[in-house]
Amino acid sequence: MVIEDLVSETGRTLMLAYIAKRLLLMIPTLFGVMLVTFLVTQFVPGGPVEQLVSQLEGQAAHGEAGSGVGGLYRGAHGLDPEHVEEIKALYGFDKPVHVRFFTMLKSYLSFEFGESYFHNRSVMELIIDKLPVSISLGMWTFFIVYLTCIPLGIAKAVRDGSTFDVVSSTLILVGYAIPGFVLGIVLIVLLGGGSFWDVFPLAGIVSENWRELSWFELILDYLWHMVLPIIAMVIGSFAVMTMLTKNSFIEEIRKQYVLTARAKGASENKVLYGHIFRNAIIPLVTGFPAAFIGAFFTGSLLIETIFSLDGLGLLSYESVLKRDYPVVLGTLYLFTLLGLIAKLMADLSYVLIDPRIHFEAVD
């Protein structure tokens, strides 16, 4: 009993030490990502100062080439230098680069991402406003892919080499080869009133009159809007997860302990779900944390554009084009932080699912 308590206490100590080490490693990783991105944004031509100067002069929307900070602005020839300095101060470009960077990091620690240059709203408000679309696309894709691919992969592993295996592999590989945006266009043409049947709506995640609908009608309306974009997103995701599941189960089926279980008279279901399943599912389950967290921020620019969905993918793309640096850096900071946390959770899930794995091995 004393030995078991000692082993348990040692395991908890190792786990806490590992978590602390990983959390500390997140700091330089996050700092490095933000530093590199910040420096790149400062020297990309056509920054917010140049764009506003160009607009004031009646020039092109994106301004002329020039440095993002400091230096001589080519678009400033027609403006009073004092006005140019006022514009720099408006966007905070009147301060040295290192001062702006560390001021940004300080505010990011409290998740204050500042105001968007072009939306006149805080970055956090913009993210929250776009989340319903991205959550809808990501979560439905996550659940449909996992709930379909795992049973399908198991069935293919059990029937490896059969007609079912060959036909299903052909179908999912064909689906994998079709780009999601191409499938989306085909669905619009066929079922969205493009040329044939007007069955599904093509814009937004709910109808314009959704506030007038009952809760049941609202659910149906929401699901009806999601059908086409979700189909376009999930078709290409089936192949990887299905084949990963199949190969994982085939590898376990060929191991010695399976032959031993069968020799002892265990039924096929007992062998498959009592022995093989818990070992083969480990590489799949450990991907759940990253996939689940990523589902909240999954965005497909082309899918959102084709189906007129205003989500995080479209927001990120427009922010890069407009040089909306607070949105670009704020979303990058948030996504990087969540990605690092998801990686830690995935490592911890290995140990929780399979006690044979120790933190020394994971580390």
mmCIF file of C-alpha atoms in Angstrom:
data_model
loop_
_atom_site.group_PDB
_atom_site.id
_atom_site.type_symbol
_atom_site.label_atom_id
_atom_site.label_comp_id
_atom_site.label_asym_id
_atom_site.label_seq_id
_atom_site.Cartn_x
_atom_site.Cartn_y
_atom_site.Cartn_z
ATOM 1 C CA MET A 1 0.000 0.000 0.000
ATOM 2 C CA VAL A 2 2.845 2.340 0.887
ATOM 3 C CA ILE A 3 4.586 1.526 -2.393
ATOM 4 C CA GLU A 4 1.410 2.226 -4.403
ATOM 5 C CA ASP A 5 0.944 5.557 -2.627
ATOM 6 C CA LEU A 6 4.567 6.444 -3.319
ATOM 7 C CA VAL A 7 4.224 5.591 -7.018
ATOM 8 C CA SER A 8 0.999 7.610 -7.240
ATOM 9 C CA GLU A 9 2.609 10.582 -5.536
ATOM 10 C CA THR A 10 5.619 10.369 -7.857
ATOM 11 C CA GLY A 11 3.303 10.305 -10.875
ATOM 12 C CA ARG A 12 1.470 13.420 -9.716
ATOM 13 C CA THR A 13 4.774 15.199 -9.096
ATOM 14 C CA LEU A 14 6.016 14.328 -12.575
ATOM 15 C CA MET A 15 2.736 15.463 -14.101
ATOM 16 C CA LEU A 16 2.823 18.825 -12.316
ATOM 17 C CA ALA A 17 6.482 19.314 -13.254
ATOM 18 C CA TYR A 18 5.723 18.503 -16.885
ATOM 19 C CA ILE A 19 2.748 20.890 -16.999
ATOM 20 C CA ALA A 20 4.810 23.668 -15.399
ATOM 21 C CA LYS A 21 7.624 23.106 -17.893
ATOM 22 C CA ARG A 22 5.264 23.209 -20.861
ATOM 23 C CA LEU A 23 3.561 26.348 -19.576
ATOM 24 C CA LEU A 24 6.933 28.046 -19.211
ATOM 25 C CA LEU A 25 7.909 26.994 -22.738
ATOM 26 C CA MET A 26 4.747 28.630 -24.057
ATOM 27 C CA ILE A 27 6.098 32.049 -23.075
ATOM 28 C CA PRO A 28 9.132 32.173 -25.430
ATOM 29 C CA THR A 29 7.144 30.411 -28.171
ATOM 30 C CA LEU A 30 4.334 32.946 -28.016
ATOM 31 C CA PHE A 31 6.819 35.804 -27.712
ATOM 32 C CA GLY A 32 8.743 34.619 -30.786
ATOM 33 C CA VAL A 33 5.617 34.232 -32.925
ATOM 34 C CA MET A 34 4.371 37.697 -32.004
ATOM 35 C CA LEU A 35 7.798 39.306 -32.466
ATOM 36 C CA VAL A 36 8.318 37.922 -35.962
ATOM 37 C CA THR A 37 4.778 38.797 -37.058
ATOM 38 C CA PHE A 38 4.985 42.281 -35.558
ATOM 39 C CA LEU A 39 8.263 43.043 -37.345
ATOM 40 C CA VAL A 40 6.869 41.801 -40.644
ATOM 41 C CA THR A 41 3.778 43.987 -40.341
ATOM 42 C CA GLN A 42 5.874 47.069 -39.632
ATOM 43 C CA PHE A 43 7.762 46.907 -42.908
ATOM 44 C CA VAL A 44 5.075 45.684 -45.295
ATOM 45 C CA PRO A 45 4.221 48.431 -47.801
ATOM 46 C CA GLY A 46 0.757 49.916 -47.924
ATOM 47 C CA GLY A 47 0.210 50.211 -44.163
ATOM 48 C CA PRO A 48 -2.722 52.014 -42.523
ATOM 49 C CA VAL A 49 -0.899 55.355 -42.493
ATOM 50 C CA GLU A 50 -0.137 55.144 -46.200
ATOM 51 C CA GLN A 51 -3.672 54.053 -47.006
ATOM 52 C CA LEU A 52 -5.217 56.986 -45.167
ATOM 53 C CA VAL A 53 -2.743 59.419 -46.729
ATOM 54 C CA SER A 54 -3.584 58.054 -50.167
ATOM 55 C CA GLN A 55 -7.315 58.335 -49.500
ATOM 56 C CA LEU A 56 -6.918 61.917 -48.421
ATOM 57 C CA GLU A 57 -5.011 62.660 -51.605
ATOM 58 C CA GLY A 58 -7.557 60.853 -53.758
ATOM 59 C CA GLN A 59 -5.087 58.195 -54.856
ATOM 60 C CA ALA A 60 -5.470 54.410 -55.030
ATOM 61 C CA ALA A 61 -7.194 52.684 -52.138
ATOM 62 C CA HIS A 62 -4.085 50.788 -51.058
ATOM 63 C CA GLY A 63 -1.652 53.656 -51.412
ATOM 64 C CA GLU A 64 1.780 53.711 -52.978
ATOM 65 C CA ALA A 65 4.712 51.583 -51.923
ATOM 66 C CA GLY A 66 6.615 52.675 -48.901
ATOM 67 C CA SER A 67 7.745 51.673 -45.465
ATOM 68 C CA GLY A 68 5.170 50.714 -42.839
ATOM 69 C CA VAL A 69 6.897 52.785 -40.163
ATOM 70 C CA GLY A 70 9.127 55.816 -40.232
ATOM 71 C CA GLY A 71 10.952 56.914 -43.334
ATOM 72 C CA LEU A 72 9.604 58.965 -46.209
ATOM 73 C CA TYR A 73 6.018 58.278 -47.284
ATOM 74 C CA ARG A 74 5.623 58.639 -51.036
ATOM 75 C CA GLY A 75 1.917 59.235 -50.566
ATOM 76 C CA ALA A 76 2.697 62.188 -48.345
ATOM 77 C CA HIS A 77 3.967 64.508 -51.054
ATOM 78 C CA GLY A 78 0.662 66.318 -51.346
ATOM 79 C CA LEU A 79 0.024 66.647 -47.600
ATOM 80 C CA ASP A 80 1.415 68.952 -44.997
ATOM 81 C CA PRO A 81 4.095 67.071 -42.984
ATOM 82 C CA GLU A 82 2.280 68.041 -39.788
ATOM 83 C CA HIS A 83 -0.835 66.276 -41.021
ATOM 84 C CA VAL A 84 1.179 63.169 -41.805
ATOM 85 C CA GLU A 85 2.578 63.187 -38.276
ATOM 86 C CA GLU A 86 -0.955 63.527 -36.898
ATOM 87 C CA ILE A 87 -2.004 60.482 -38.909
ATOM 88 C CA LYS A 88 0.972 58.530 -37.543
ATOM 89 C CA ALA A 89 -0.010 59.513 -34.011
ATOM 90 C CA LEU A 90 -3.595 58.453 -34.712
ATOM 91 C CA TYR A 91 -2.448 54.888 -35.409
ATOM 92 C CA GLY A 92 0.317 54.933 -32.792
ATOM 93 C CA PHE A 93 3.131 54.952 -35.336
ATOM 94 C CA ASP A 94 4.706 58.024 -33.786
ATOM 95 C CA LYS A 95 6.358 55.860 -31.110
ATOM 96 C CA PRO A 96 9.487 53.723 -31.563
ATOM 97 C CA VAL A 97 8.992 50.158 -32.758
ATOM 98 C CA HIS A 98 10.164 48.514 -29.519
ATOM 99 C CA VAL A 99 7.880 50.715 -27.416
ATOM 100 C CA ARG A 100 4.859 49.774 -29.525
ATOM 101 C CA PHE A 101 5.736 46.087 -29.352
ATOM 102 C CA PHE A 102 6.073 45.852 -25.576
ATOM 103 C CA THR A 103 3.011 48.055 -25.072
ATOM 104 C CA MET A 104 1.102 45.643 -27.268
ATOM 105 C CA LEU A 105 2.332 42.608 -25.304
ATOM 106 C CA LYS A 106 1.388 44.236 -22.011
ATOM 107 C CA SER A 107 -2.162 44.836 -23.174
ATOM 108 C CA TYR A 108 -2.389 41.350 -24.685
ATOM 109 C CA LEU A 109 -1.699 39.806 -21.275
ATOM 110 C CA SER A 110 -5.134 41.073 -20.197
ATOM 111 C CA PHE A 111 -6.613 40.169 -23.634
ATOM 112 C CA GLU A 112 -6.985 43.803 -24.619
ATOM 113 C CA PHE A 113 -6.372 43.681 -28.358
ATOM 114 C CA GLY A 114 -7.174 47.294 -29.126
ATOM 115 C CA GLU A 115 -9.441 48.816 -31.756
ATOM 116 C CA SER A 116 -9.706 47.840 -35.389
ATOM 117 C CA TYR A 117 -8.434 50.532 -37.756
ATOM 118 C CA PHE A 118 -11.269 50.071 -40.231
ATOM 119 C CA HIS A 119 -14.225 48.616 -38.298
ATOM 120 C CA ASN A 120 -14.222 51.178 -35.477
ATOM 121 C CA ARG A 121 -14.820 48.337 -33.004
ATOM 122 C CA SER A 122 -12.640 46.470 -30.544
ATOM 123 C CA VAL A 123 -10.896 43.378 -31.895
ATOM 124 C CA MET A 124 -12.479 41.181 -29.222
ATOM 125 C CA GLU A 125 -15.959 42.377 -30.223
ATOM 126 C CA LEU A 126 -15.203 41.519 -33.846
ATOM 127 C CA ILE A 127 -14.005 38.029 -32.917
ATOM 128 C CA ILE A 128 -17.086 37.380 -30.783
ATOM 129 C CA ASP A 129 -19.322 38.703 -33.566
ATOM 130 C CA LYS A 130 -17.793 36.330 -36.137
ATOM 131 C CA LEU A 131 -17.644 33.288 -33.844
ATOM 132 C CA PRO A 132 -21.167 31.927 -34.504
ATOM 133 C CA VAL A 133 -20.327 31.285 -38.162
ATOM 134 C CA SER A 134 -16.926 29.748 -37.434
ATOM 135 C CA ILE A 135 -18.276 27.649 -34.559
ATOM 136 C CA SER A 136 -21.088 26.396 -36.776
ATOM 137 C CA LEU A 137 -18.721 25.344 -39.548
ATOM 138 C CA GLY A 138 -16.050 23.948 -37.247
ATOM 139 C CA MET A 139 -18.185 22.086 -34.724
ATOM 140 C CA TRP A 140 -20.420 20.398 -37.291
ATOM 141 C CA THR A 141 -17.368 19.394 -39.314
ATOM 142 C CA PHE A 142 -15.652 18.043 -36.195
ATOM 143 C CA PHE A 143 -18.561 15.892 -35.024
ATOM 144 C CA ILE A 144 -19.588 14.642 -38.466
ATOM 145 C CA VAL A 145 -16.040 13.667 -39.419
ATOM 146 C CA TYR A 146 -15.244 11.843 -36.167
ATOM 147 C CA LEU A 147 -18.648 10.160 -35.800
ATOM 148 C CA THR A 148 -18.506 8.963 -39.408
ATOM 149 C CA CYS A 149 -14.854 8.158 -39.941
ATOM 150 C CA ILE A 150 -14.164 6.116 -36.805
ATOM 151 C CA PRO A 151 -16.978 3.539 -37.390
ATOM 152 C CA LEU A 152 -16.185 3.513 -41.119
ATOM 153 C CA GLY A 153 -12.469 3.003 -40.461
ATOM 154 C CA ILE A 154 -13.212 0.123 -38.074
ATOM 155 C CA ALA A 155 -15.515 -1.501 -40.619
ATOM 156 C CA LYS A 156 -12.843 -1.169 -43.315
ATOM 157 C CA ALA A 157 -10.164 -2.652 -41.046
ATOM 158 C CA VAL A 158 -12.312 -5.672 -40.209
ATOM 159 C CA ARG A 159 -13.154 -6.160 -43.907
ATOM 160 C CA ASP A 160 -9.701 -5.267 -45.230
ATOM 161 C CA GLY A 161 -9.391 -6.185 -48.910
ATOM 162 C CA SER A 162 -13.112 -6.855 -49.373
ATOM 163 C CA THR A 163 -15.356 -5.244 -51.984
ATOM 164 C CA PHE A 164 -16.724 -2.930 -49.295
ATOM 165 C CA ASP A 165 -13.194 -1.791 -48.419
ATOM 166 C CA VAL A 166 -12.227 -1.133 -52.045
ATOM 167 C CA VAL A 167 -15.440 0.705 -52.967
ATOM 168 C CA SER A 168 -15.471 2.859 -49.820
ATOM 169 C CA SER A 169 -11.774 3.725 -50.265
ATOM 170 C CA THR A 170 -12.442 4.770 -53.859
ATOM 171 C CA LEU A 171 -15.352 6.984 -52.840
ATOM 172 C CA ILE A 172 -13.571 8.773 -49.994
ATOM 173 C CA LEU A 173 -10.439 9.301 -52.101
ATOM 174 C CA VAL A 174 -12.527 10.806 -54.881
ATOM 175 C CA GLY A 175 -14.116 13.097 -52.297
ATOM 176 C CA TYR A 176 -10.662 13.976 -50.988
ATOM 177 C CA ALA A 177 -9.517 14.899 -54.491
ATOM 178 C CA ILE A 178 -12.380 17.365 -55.002
ATOM 179 C CA PRO A 179 -11.546 20.816 -53.583
ATOM 180 C CA GLY A 180 -14.157 22.024 -51.108
ATOM 181 C CA PHE A 181 -14.814 25.289 -52.940
ATOM 182 C CA VAL A 182 -15.373 23.417 -56.234
ATOM 183 C CA LEU A 183 -17.881 21.117 -54.552
ATOM 184 C CA GLY A 184 -19.515 24.176 -52.999
ATOM 185 C CA ILE A 185 -20.001 25.770 -56.410
ATOM 186 C CA VAL A 186 -21.454 22.529 -57.783
ATOM 187 C CA LEU A 187 -23.894 22.317 -54.856
ATOM 188 C CA ILE A 188 -24.982 25.910 -55.437
ATOM 189 C CA VAL A 189 -25.576 25.230 -59.124
ATOM 190 C CA LEU A 190 -27.521 22.054 -58.433
ATOM 191 C CA LEU A 191 -29.401 22.787 -55.205
ATOM 192 C CA GLY A 192 -29.087 26.507 -54.545
ATOM 193 C CA GLY A 193 -31.141 27.841 -57.407
ATOM 194 C CA GLY A 194 -28.128 28.329 -59.645
ATOM 195 C CA SER A 195 -29.442 26.404 -62.662
ATOM 196 C CA PHE A 196 -31.523 23.491 -61.398
ATOM 197 C CA TRP A 197 -33.294 23.222 -58.029
ATOM 198 C CA ASP A 198 -33.788 26.009 -55.510
ATOM 199 C CA VAL A 199 -33.759 23.885 -52.358
ATOM 200 C CA PHE A 200 -31.269 25.411 -49.923
ATOM 201 C CA PRO A 201 -30.544 29.044 -48.920
ATOM 202 C CA LEU A 202 -27.228 30.537 -49.928
ATOM 203 C CA ALA A 203 -26.491 33.320 -47.427
ATOM 204 C CA GLY A 204 -25.947 33.473 -43.687
ATOM 205 C CA ILE A 205 -26.569 30.864 -41.013
ATOM 206 C CA VAL A 206 -30.179 31.946 -40.356
ATOM 207 C CA SER A 207 -32.897 33.730 -42.319
ATOM 208 C CA GLU A 208 -33.483 37.458 -42.059
ATOM 209 C CA ASN A 209 -36.755 36.907 -40.209
ATOM 210 C CA TRP A 210 -35.245 34.507 -37.646
ATOM 211 C CA ARG A 211 -36.311 36.708 -34.730
ATOM 212 C CA GLU A 212 -39.917 36.062 -35.702
ATOM 213 C CA LEU A 213 -39.527 32.278 -35.745
ATOM 214 C CA SER A 214 -40.360 29.880 -32.935
ATOM 215 C CA TRP A 215 -37.453 28.027 -31.340
ATOM 216 C CA PHE A 216 -38.262 24.853 -33.307
ATOM 217 C CA GLU A 217 -38.521 26.750 -36.599
ATOM 218 C CA LEU A 218 -35.303 28.548 -35.775
ATOM 219 C CA ILE A 219 -33.437 25.254 -35.283
ATOM 220 C CA LEU A 220 -34.754 23.915 -38.581
ATOM 221 C CA ASP A 221 -33.889 27.167 -40.337
ATOM 222 C CA TYR A 222 -30.356 27.087 -38.925
ATOM 223 C CA LEU A 223 -29.809 23.451 -39.925
ATOM 224 C CA TRP A 224 -31.204 24.138 -43.406
ATOM 225 C CA HIS A 225 -28.689 26.945 -43.900
ATOM 226 C CA MET A 226 -25.811 24.693 -42.767
ATOM 227 C CA VAL A 227 -26.417 21.759 -45.120
ATOM 228 C CA LEU A 228 -24.531 22.914 -48.227
ATOM 229 C CA PRO A 229 -21.472 24.555 -46.577
ATOM 230 C CA ILE A 230 -21.013 21.629 -44.191
ATOM 231 C CA ILE A 231 -21.167 19.105 -47.045
ATOM 232 C CA ALA A 232 -18.570 21.144 -48.946
ATOM 233 C CA MET A 233 -16.267 21.174 -45.899
ATOM 234 C CA VAL A 234 -16.520 17.594 -44.626
ATOM 235 C CA ILE A 235 -16.215 15.602 -47.859
ATOM 236 C CA GLY A 236 -12.504 16.248 -48.164
ATOM 237 C CA SER A 237 -11.901 15.482 -44.460
ATOM 238 C CA PHE A 238 -13.202 11.909 -44.543
ATOM 239 C CA ALA A 239 -10.193 10.324 -46.230
ATOM 240 C CA VAL A 240 -7.469 11.187 -43.706
ATOM 241 C CA MET A 241 -9.411 10.269 -40.570
ATOM 242 C CA THR A 242 -10.927 7.116 -42.079
ATOM 243 C CA MET A 243 -7.609 5.770 -43.338
ATOM 244 C CA LEU A 244 -5.878 6.692 -40.059
ATOM 245 C CA THR A 245 -8.531 4.736 -38.145
ATOM 246 C CA LYS A 246 -8.304 1.771 -40.503
ATOM 247 C CA ASN A 247 -4.507 1.578 -40.385
ATOM 248 C CA SER A 248 -4.457 1.958 -36.599
ATOM 249 C CA PHE A 249 -6.889 -0.940 -36.152
ATOM 250 C CA ILE A 250 -5.145 -3.149 -38.716
ATOM 251 C CA GLU A 251 -1.853 -2.650 -36.892
ATOM 252 C CA GLU A 252 -3.434 -3.770 -33.619
ATOM 253 C CA ILE A 253 -5.319 -6.684 -35.208
ATOM 254 C CA ARG A 254 -2.011 -8.207 -36.330
ATOM 255 C CA LYS A 255 -0.437 -8.157 -32.865
ATOM 256 C CA GLN A 256 0.184 -11.204 -30.727
ATOM 257 C CA TYR A 257 -2.255 -10.356 -27.932
ATOM 258 C CA VAL A 258 -5.150 -10.501 -30.446
ATOM 259 C CA LEU A 259 -4.173 -14.021 -31.490
ATOM 260 C CA THR A 260 -3.937 -14.988 -27.827
ATOM 261 C CA ALA A 261 -7.406 -13.597 -27.073
ATOM 262 C CA ARG A 262 -8.888 -15.479 -30.012
ATOM 263 C CA ALA A 263 -7.126 -18.662 -28.977
ATOM 264 C CA LYS A 264 -8.761 -18.387 -25.553
ATOM 265 C CA GLY A 265 -12.161 -18.443 -27.236
ATOM 266 C CA ALA A 266 -13.068 -14.732 -27.002
ATOM 267 C CA SER A 267 -15.740 -13.634 -29.470
ATOM 268 C CA GLU A 268 -14.850 -11.308 -32.319
ATOM 269 C CA ASN A 269 -16.795 -8.435 -30.732
ATOM 270 C CA LYS A 270 -14.987 -9.037 -27.434
ATOM 271 C CA VAL A 271 -11.626 -9.044 -29.202
ATOM 272 C CA LEU A 272 -12.450 -5.980 -31.305
ATOM 273 C CA TYR A 273 -14.049 -3.741 -28.675
ATOM 274 C CA GLY A 274 -12.573 -5.209 -25.506
ATOM 275 C CA HIS A 275 -8.929 -5.416 -26.567
ATOM 276 C CA ILE A 276 -8.186 -3.830 -29.944
ATOM 277 C CA PHE A 277 -10.395 -0.759 -29.627
ATOM 278 C CA ARG A 278 -8.815 0.807 -26.536
ATOM 279 C CA ASN A 279 -5.312 0.474 -28.018
ATOM 280 C CA ALA A 280 -6.107 1.471 -31.596
ATOM 281 C CA ILE A 281 -8.165 4.487 -30.585
ATOM 282 C CA ILE A 282 -5.306 6.163 -28.676
ATOM 283 C CA PRO A 283 -3.793 8.114 -31.617
ATOM 284 C CA LEU A 284 -7.297 9.242 -32.605
ATOM 285 C CA VAL A 285 -8.555 10.292 -29.183
ATOM 286 C CA THR A 286 -5.402 12.215 -28.357
ATOM 287 C CA GLY A 287 -6.158 14.457 -31.326
ATOM 288 C CA PHE A 288 -9.532 15.417 -29.857
ATOM 289 C CA PRO A 289 -8.325 18.416 -27.754
ATOM 290 C CA ALA A 290 -6.641 20.174 -30.674
ATOM 291 C CA ALA A 291 -9.478 19.339 -33.055
ATOM 292 C CA PHE A 292 -12.147 20.408 -30.575
ATOM 293 C CA ILE A 293 -10.515 23.736 -29.718
ATOM 294 C CA GLY A 294 -9.672 24.295 -33.360
ATOM 295 C CA ALA A 295 -13.316 23.749 -34.219
ATOM 296 C CA PHE A 296 -14.227 27.011 -32.545
ATOM 297 C CA PHE A 297 -11.865 28.891 -34.839
ATOM 298 C CA THR A 298 -11.989 26.768 -37.955
ATOM 299 C CA GLY A 299 -12.509 29.046 -40.885
ATOM 300 C CA SER A 300 -12.559 28.385 -44.598
ATOM 301 C CA LEU A 301 -12.194 31.571 -46.586
ATOM 302 C CA LEU A 302 -13.475 30.113 -49.860
ATOM 303 C CA ILE A 303 -16.434 28.335 -48.236
ATOM 304 C CA GLU A 304 -17.384 31.481 -46.333
ATOM 305 C CA THR A 305 -17.119 33.548 -49.500
ATOM 306 C CA ILE A 306 -19.086 31.138 -51.698
ATOM 307 C CA PHE A 307 -21.938 30.782 -49.208
ATOM 308 C CA SER A 308 -21.847 34.428 -47.987
ATOM 309 C CA LEU A 309 -20.875 33.481 -44.429
ATOM 310 C CA ASP A 310 -19.211 36.247 -42.446
ATOM 311 C CA GLY A 311 -16.812 34.295 -40.222
ATOM 312 C CA LEU A 312 -13.278 34.487 -38.865
ATOM 313 C CA GLY A 313 -11.757 33.250 -42.116
ATOM 314 C CA LEU A 314 -13.132 36.183 -44.066
ATOM 315 C CA LEU A 315 -12.274 38.594 -41.238
ATOM 316 C CA SER A 316 -8.639 37.436 -41.187
ATOM 317 C CA TYR A 317 -8.306 37.707 -44.957
ATOM 318 C CA GLU A 318 -9.776 41.201 -45.113
ATOM 319 C CA SER A 319 -7.619 42.308 -42.178
ATOM 320 C CA VAL A 320 -4.454 41.251 -43.975
ATOM 321 C CA LEU A 321 -5.497 43.050 -47.172
ATOM 322 C CA LYS A 322 -6.416 46.240 -45.332
ATOM 323 C CA ARG A 323 -3.336 46.062 -43.071
ATOM 324 C CA ASP A 324 -5.658 46.090 -40.063
ATOM 325 C CA TYR A 325 -2.811 45.234 -37.720
ATOM 326 C CA PRO A 326 -4.759 45.114 -34.418
ATOM 327 C CA VAL A 327 -7.060 42.451 -35.869
ATOM 328 C CA VAL A 328 -4.197 40.515 -37.498
ATOM 329 C CA LEU A 329 -2.013 40.479 -34.379
ATOM 330 C CA GLY A 330 -4.864 40.065 -31.903
ATOM 331 C CA THR A 331 -6.335 37.030 -33.633
ATOM 332 C CA LEU A 332 -2.861 35.538 -34.161
ATOM 333 C CA TYR A 333 -2.072 35.895 -30.441
ATOM 334 C CA LEU A 334 -5.347 34.259 -29.437
ATOM 335 C CA PHE A 335 -5.104 31.407 -31.959
ATOM 336 C CA THR A 336 -1.446 30.704 -31.105
ATOM 337 C CA LEU A 337 -2.199 30.609 -27.381
ATOM 338 C CA LEU A 338 -5.118 28.230 -27.876
ATOM 339 C CA GLY A 339 -2.996 26.071 -30.179
ATOM 340 C CA LEU A 340 -0.282 25.732 -27.540
ATOM 341 C CA ILE A 341 -2.868 24.835 -24.894
ATOM 342 C CA ALA A 342 -4.402 22.254 -27.234
ATOM 343 C CA LYS A 343 -0.971 20.670 -27.775
ATOM 344 C CA LEU A 344 -0.473 20.407 -24.002
ATOM 345 C CA MET A 345 -3.907 18.840 -23.579
ATOM 346 C CA ALA A 346 -3.111 16.335 -26.336
ATOM 347 C CA ASP A 347 0.099 15.282 -24.557
ATOM 348 C CA LEU A 348 -1.737 14.933 -21.244
ATOM 349 C CA SER A 349 -4.464 12.867 -22.895
ATOM 350 C CA TYR A 350 -1.859 10.301 -23.953
ATOM 351 C CA VAL A 351 -1.069 9.584 -20.310
ATOM 352 C CA LEU A 352 -4.689 9.693 -19.168
ATOM 353 C CA ILE A 353 -5.792 7.250 -21.877
ATOM 354 C CA ASP A 354 -2.813 4.888 -21.640
ATOM 355 C CA PRO A 355 -1.302 4.631 -18.108
ATOM 356 C CA ARG A 356 1.677 2.762 -19.575
ATOM 357 C CA ILE A 357 2.950 6.059 -20.977
ATOM 358 C CA HIS A 358 4.922 8.113 -18.468
ATOM 359 C CA PHE A 359 5.653 11.810 -18.502
ATOM 360 C CA GLU A 360 9.354 11.124 -18.967
ATOM 361 C CA ALA A 361 8.467 9.451 -22.272
ATOM 362 C CA VAL A 362 6.076 12.214 -23.325
ATOM 363 C CA ASP A 363 8.663 14.817 -22.482
#
